[in-house]
Short mmCIF file of C-alpha atoms and ligand atoms in Angstrom, two decimals:
data_model
loop_
_atom_site.label_atom_id
_atom_site.label_comp_id
_atom_site.label_asym_id
_atom_site.label_seq_id
_atom_site.Cartn_x
_atom_site.Cartn_y
_atom_site.Cartn_z
CA THR A 1 -204.06 36.04 25.18
CA PRO A 2 -202.72 39.81 24.60
CA GLU A 3 -201.01 40.87 21.46
CA TYR A 4 -198.03 43.16 21.69
CA GLN A 5 -196.90 45.37 18.90
CA ASP A 6 -193.57 46.34 19.38
CA ALA A 7 -190.65 47.79 17.27
CA THR A 8 -188.02 45.21 16.38
CA ASP A 9 -184.23 45.85 16.08
CA VAL A 10 -184.90 47.59 12.51
CA GLY A 11 -186.79 50.09 14.45
CA ASN A 12 -184.55 50.58 17.00
CA LYS A 13 -181.48 50.90 14.60
CA THR A 14 -183.27 53.71 12.76
CA LEU A 15 -183.86 55.48 15.80
CA TRP A 16 -179.92 55.36 16.62
CA ILE A 17 -179.18 56.56 13.06
CA VAL A 18 -181.49 59.50 13.38
CA PHE A 19 -180.08 60.42 16.52
CA VAL A 20 -176.71 60.40 15.06
CA ILE A 21 -177.98 62.81 12.15
CA MET A 22 -179.44 64.95 14.63
CA VAL A 23 -176.14 65.33 16.86
CA ILE A 24 -174.25 65.94 13.60
CA ALA A 25 -176.65 68.75 12.57
CA SER A 26 -176.35 70.27 16.18
CA ALA A 27 -172.87 70.35 15.84
CA VAL A 28 -172.88 71.90 12.29
CA PHE A 29 -175.42 74.52 13.22
CA THR A 30 -173.48 75.46 16.40
CA GLY A 31 -170.27 75.90 14.24
CA MET A 32 -172.18 77.91 11.81
CA SER A 33 -173.51 80.19 14.40
CA TRP A 34 -169.91 80.99 16.04
CA SER A 35 -169.12 82.41 12.50
CA VAL A 36 -171.38 85.13 12.93
CA PRO A 37 -171.55 88.05 15.70
CA ILE A 38 -173.74 87.07 18.51
CA SER A 39 -176.28 89.76 17.73
CA LYS A 40 -176.79 88.22 14.23
CA ARG A 41 -177.34 84.30 15.48
CA LEU A 42 -181.13 84.68 15.94
CA TYR A 43 -182.02 81.73 12.84
CA HIS A 44 -179.00 80.05 14.04
CA ILE A 45 -179.94 79.78 17.66
CA VAL A 46 -183.53 78.96 16.79
CA THR A 47 -182.61 76.33 14.30
CA THR A 48 -179.73 74.50 16.41
CA LEU A 49 -182.16 74.48 19.26
CA ILE A 50 -184.71 72.42 17.31
CA VAL A 51 -181.86 69.73 16.13
CA ILE A 52 -180.48 69.73 20.00
CA PHE A 53 -184.28 68.90 21.07
CA ALA A 54 -184.50 66.21 18.60
CA SER A 55 -181.38 64.63 19.43
CA MET A 56 -182.62 64.27 23.17
CA SER A 57 -185.71 62.83 21.98
CA TYR A 58 -184.17 60.27 19.57
CA PHE A 59 -181.87 59.27 22.19
CA ALA A 60 -184.53 58.77 24.75
CA MET A 61 -186.51 56.67 22.21
CA ALA A 62 -183.63 54.76 20.86
CA SER A 63 -182.57 53.72 24.53
CA GLY A 64 -185.96 52.62 25.27
CA HIS A 65 -187.30 55.78 27.18
CA GLY A 66 -190.25 57.87 26.33
CA ILE A 67 -192.30 54.85 25.26
CA SER A 68 -195.68 53.64 26.59
CA TYR A 69 -197.96 51.09 25.71
CA HIS A 70 -201.55 51.90 24.46
CA HIS A 71 -204.06 49.53 25.40
CA VAL A 72 -206.91 48.78 23.19
CA VAL A 73 -209.66 46.24 23.27
CA VAL A 74 -210.29 44.65 19.80
CA ARG A 75 -213.61 42.98 19.34
CA GLU A 76 -214.30 40.46 16.63
CA THR A 77 -217.82 39.62 15.83
CA ASN A 78 -218.22 35.98 14.86
CA LYS A 79 -221.29 34.83 12.71
CA HIS A 80 -222.02 31.62 14.29
CA MET A 81 -220.04 32.18 17.61
CA PRO A 82 -219.97 34.55 20.39
CA ASP A 83 -217.98 37.67 19.94
CA THR A 84 -214.31 37.45 20.99
CA THR A 85 -211.98 40.34 22.19
CA THR A 86 -208.35 40.52 22.05
CA ASP A 87 -206.34 42.88 24.46
CA LEU A 88 -203.89 44.85 22.16
CA TYR A 89 -200.96 46.60 23.29
CA ARG A 90 -199.30 49.14 20.74
CA GLN A 91 -196.13 51.20 21.48
CA VAL A 92 -196.78 54.88 21.55
CA TYR A 93 -193.68 56.94 21.41
CA TRP A 94 -194.81 59.91 23.54
CA ALA A 95 -191.14 61.40 23.46
CA ARG A 96 -192.01 62.63 19.96
CA TYR A 97 -194.72 64.81 21.26
CA VAL A 98 -192.38 66.23 23.97
CA ASP A 99 -190.02 66.92 20.76
CA TRP A 100 -192.81 68.39 18.56
CA THR A 101 -194.19 70.49 21.40
CA LEU A 102 -190.87 72.35 21.69
CA THR A 103 -189.46 72.21 18.05
CA THR A 104 -192.47 72.75 15.76
CA PRO A 105 -192.99 76.10 17.14
CA LEU A 106 -189.46 77.04 16.81
CA LEU A 107 -189.62 75.82 12.98
CA LEU A 108 -192.50 78.05 12.41
CA LEU A 109 -190.56 80.90 14.31
CA ASP A 110 -187.94 80.61 11.69
CA LEU A 111 -190.64 80.99 8.76
CA CYS A 112 -192.28 84.01 10.78
CA LEU A 113 -188.93 85.80 11.04
CA LEU A 114 -187.85 85.09 7.35
CA ALA A 115 -191.67 86.34 6.53
CA GLY A 116 -191.32 89.41 8.68
CA LEU A 117 -194.52 88.69 10.41
CA SER A 118 -195.56 90.85 13.56
CA GLY A 119 -195.34 89.72 17.22
CA GLY A 120 -199.19 88.79 17.33
CA VAL A 121 -199.41 86.72 14.31
CA ILE A 122 -196.29 84.86 15.61
CA ILE A 123 -197.96 84.31 18.99
CA MET A 124 -201.12 82.80 17.15
CA THR A 125 -199.15 80.68 14.90
CA MET A 126 -197.06 78.99 17.48
CA ILE A 127 -200.17 78.40 19.85
CA ALA A 128 -202.30 77.04 17.35
CA ASP A 129 -199.08 74.61 16.60
CA ILE A 130 -198.94 73.91 20.33
CA ILE A 131 -202.79 73.08 20.56
CA MET A 132 -202.40 70.64 17.31
CA ILE A 133 -199.22 68.68 19.25
CA VAL A 134 -201.04 68.49 22.55
CA THR A 135 -204.59 67.49 21.00
CA GLY A 136 -202.59 64.97 18.92
CA LEU A 137 -200.95 63.59 21.98
CA PHE A 138 -204.64 63.09 23.51
CA ALA A 139 -205.67 61.47 20.37
CA ALA A 140 -202.79 58.90 20.63
CA PHE A 141 -204.06 57.81 23.77
CA GLY A 142 -207.46 57.97 22.99
CA ALA A 143 -209.63 55.05 23.57
CA GLU A 144 -210.52 52.74 20.63
CA ASP A 145 -214.15 52.16 19.80
CA THR A 146 -215.12 55.70 21.11
CA PRO A 147 -215.45 58.83 18.54
CA GLN A 148 -213.32 60.55 21.22
CA LYS A 149 -210.01 59.86 19.68
CA TRP A 150 -210.68 60.98 16.17
CA GLY A 151 -212.47 64.05 17.79
CA TRP A 152 -209.19 65.09 19.11
CA TYR A 153 -207.48 64.25 15.81
CA ALA A 154 -210.15 66.48 13.79
CA ILE A 155 -209.38 69.27 16.35
CA ALA A 156 -205.40 68.76 15.85
CA CYS A 157 -206.19 68.81 12.04
CA PHE A 158 -208.33 72.17 12.34
CA ALA A 159 -205.43 73.97 14.44
CA TYR A 160 -202.93 72.54 11.70
CA LEU A 161 -205.09 74.28 9.29
CA VAL A 162 -205.00 77.62 11.45
CA VAL A 163 -201.06 77.44 11.27
CA VAL A 164 -201.18 76.85 7.53
CA TRP A 165 -203.57 79.87 6.95
CA HIS A 166 -201.24 82.31 8.98
CA LEU A 167 -198.11 81.36 7.01
CA VAL A 168 -199.72 80.68 3.54
CA ILE A 169 -201.79 84.14 3.62
CA HIS A 170 -200.29 86.47 5.95
CA GLY A 171 -196.66 84.97 5.84
CA ARG A 172 -196.32 84.91 1.80
CA ALA A 173 -197.85 88.47 1.61
CA MET A 174 -195.22 89.75 4.08
CA ALA A 175 -192.43 87.81 2.70
CA MET A 176 -193.04 89.08 -1.00
CA GLY A 177 -193.13 92.75 0.54
CA LYS A 178 -189.81 92.27 1.62
CA GLY A 179 -188.66 91.69 -2.36
CA GLY A 180 -188.55 89.34 -4.79
CA LYS A 181 -185.65 87.31 -3.22
CA VAL A 182 -187.06 86.85 0.07
CA GLY A 183 -190.57 86.09 -1.40
CA ASN A 184 -189.28 83.47 -3.48
CA PHE A 185 -187.07 81.95 -0.87
CA PHE A 186 -190.01 81.91 1.41
CA ALA A 187 -192.33 80.39 -1.25
CA ALA A 188 -189.84 77.53 -1.80
CA ILE A 189 -189.00 76.65 2.01
CA GLY A 190 -192.65 77.15 2.88
CA GLY A 191 -193.85 75.16 0.14
CA PHE A 192 -191.23 72.41 1.22
CA THR A 193 -192.44 72.73 4.89
CA LEU A 194 -196.12 72.47 3.80
CA ILE A 195 -195.78 69.22 1.90
CA ILE A 196 -193.55 67.43 4.71
CA TRP A 197 -195.58 68.57 7.62
CA THR A 198 -198.95 67.45 5.97
CA VAL A 199 -197.46 64.01 5.56
CA TYR A 200 -197.33 63.71 9.45
CA PRO A 201 -201.12 63.47 10.24
CA ILE A 202 -201.39 60.89 6.97
CA ILE A 203 -198.80 58.79 8.77
CA TRP A 204 -200.42 59.10 12.20
CA GLY A 205 -203.73 58.12 10.93
CA ILE A 206 -202.45 54.99 9.20
CA ALA A 207 -200.25 54.18 12.07
CA ASP A 208 -201.23 55.08 15.51
CA GLY A 209 -204.61 55.72 14.53
CA SER A 210 -205.84 52.76 12.34
CA ARG A 211 -202.71 50.37 13.05
CA ASN A 212 -202.47 49.42 9.53
CA MET A 213 -198.85 50.00 9.81
CA ASN A 214 -196.35 48.32 12.11
CA VAL A 215 -194.26 49.95 14.66
CA ASP A 216 -190.96 49.77 12.67
CA GLN A 217 -192.70 51.23 9.66
CA GLU A 218 -194.11 54.03 11.75
CA ILE A 219 -190.57 54.67 13.11
CA ILE A 220 -189.03 54.67 9.75
CA SER A 221 -191.89 57.07 8.34
CA TYR A 222 -191.23 59.47 10.93
CA ALA A 223 -187.42 59.26 10.67
CA ILE A 224 -187.73 60.23 7.27
CA LEU A 225 -189.83 63.05 7.89
CA ASP A 226 -188.04 64.40 10.74
CA VAL A 227 -184.60 64.46 9.07
CA LEU A 228 -186.14 66.38 6.00
CA ALA A 229 -188.18 68.85 8.38
CA LYS A 230 -185.20 69.60 10.80
CA PRO A 231 -181.58 69.08 9.58
CA ILE A 232 -182.30 69.66 6.00
CA PHE A 233 -184.80 72.38 6.42
CA GLY A 234 -182.20 73.93 8.91
CA ALA A 235 -179.27 73.61 6.50
CA TRP A 236 -181.16 75.24 3.69
CA LEU A 237 -182.31 78.00 6.03
CA LEU A 238 -178.91 78.75 7.27
CA PHE A 239 -177.05 78.61 4.18
CA THR A 240 -179.21 80.37 2.24
CA HIS A 241 -179.37 83.07 5.01
CA MET A 242 -175.60 83.17 4.96
CA SER A 243 -175.84 84.35 1.26
CA MET A 244 -178.79 86.59 1.31
CA PRO A 245 -178.53 89.60 3.63
CA GLU A 246 -182.22 90.74 2.87
CA THR A 247 -183.29 87.89 5.19
CA ASN A 248 -181.74 89.56 8.05
CA VAL A 249 -184.15 90.10 11.12
CA GLU A 250 -183.66 93.20 13.32
CA LEU A 251 -184.75 91.32 16.66
C1 LIG B 301 -200.59 64.95 14.42
C2 LIG B 301 -201.70 63.98 14.69
C3 LIG B 301 -203.07 64.79 14.92
C4 LIG B 301 -203.30 65.69 13.58
C5 LIG B 301 -202.13 66.10 13.17
C6 LIG B 301 -200.87 66.10 13.53
C7 LIG B 301 -199.80 66.85 12.90
C8 LIG B 301 -198.31 66.85 13.28
C9 LIG B 301 -197.46 67.64 12.59
C10 LIG B 301 -196.17 67.28 12.88
C11 LIG B 301 -195.07 67.93 12.58
C12 LIG B 301 -194.07 67.49 13.14
C13 LIG B 301 -192.54 67.93 12.64
C14 LIG B 301 -191.41 67.25 13.25
C15 LIG B 301 -190.23 67.75 12.99
O1 LIG B 301 -189.22 67.08 13.09
C16 LIG B 301 -200.07 65.43 15.80
C17 LIG B 301 -199.77 63.89 13.91
C18 LIG B 301 -202.31 67.56 12.25
C19 LIG B 301 -197.64 68.51 11.53
C20 LIG B 301 -192.38 68.87 11.61
#
């Protein structure tokens, strides 16, 4: 008999709550962007788009879209009996990967602009990030009992290290060059980002990767991370930018 791993009401309610938070953030950030001249709205526009994309993806997931079942054959070896196999079907919320493909490069763009990185480094950082998400999606649908799935995961982790490398090495140096105020702010919000982002692959490994977490727990974990990484990050960036003219970019 097949076994299904689905979200319950708890997971579904969590998705709706985060949807509402993302919509409120979209409205607040839009309002903030209207309070400055259009030529000075680069951070506002990038940051507002991030929470608008997240609203769409959370709406899809909460209303039952953007979800597929990943089929895994689980083999059990028994000592005195023939091996048994179970067909396992676990929900994969692929809408997340659509969201992340669009929003994580934009989050990095915010940080790159803050640091004052050059166009080439910005492109490399954003492309490495897209490779991280796309290979993470391949890992999510990878077949169990093959090294292939964890191979994709390892490639995604390597791409993540490339992203971290650019921001920690080049980003921090460039931000410091803009003066102590910008340098310290970059170190703070970049450090916050580094910690939050690093939890994603850990949750992935425990939840999607090895199924040691049920689907509700997975939804709640990503919900907390997503609220910190998007609305909280965005509010911190936009409010600081408002009171720190040194963060302005001529673009
Ligand atoms: C995956 C799995 C494969 C290995 C790695 C991952 C990293 C994901 C990250 C996601 C960040 C998402 C954010 C969302 C905002 O709401 C794809 C989970 C390294 C870093 C910031």
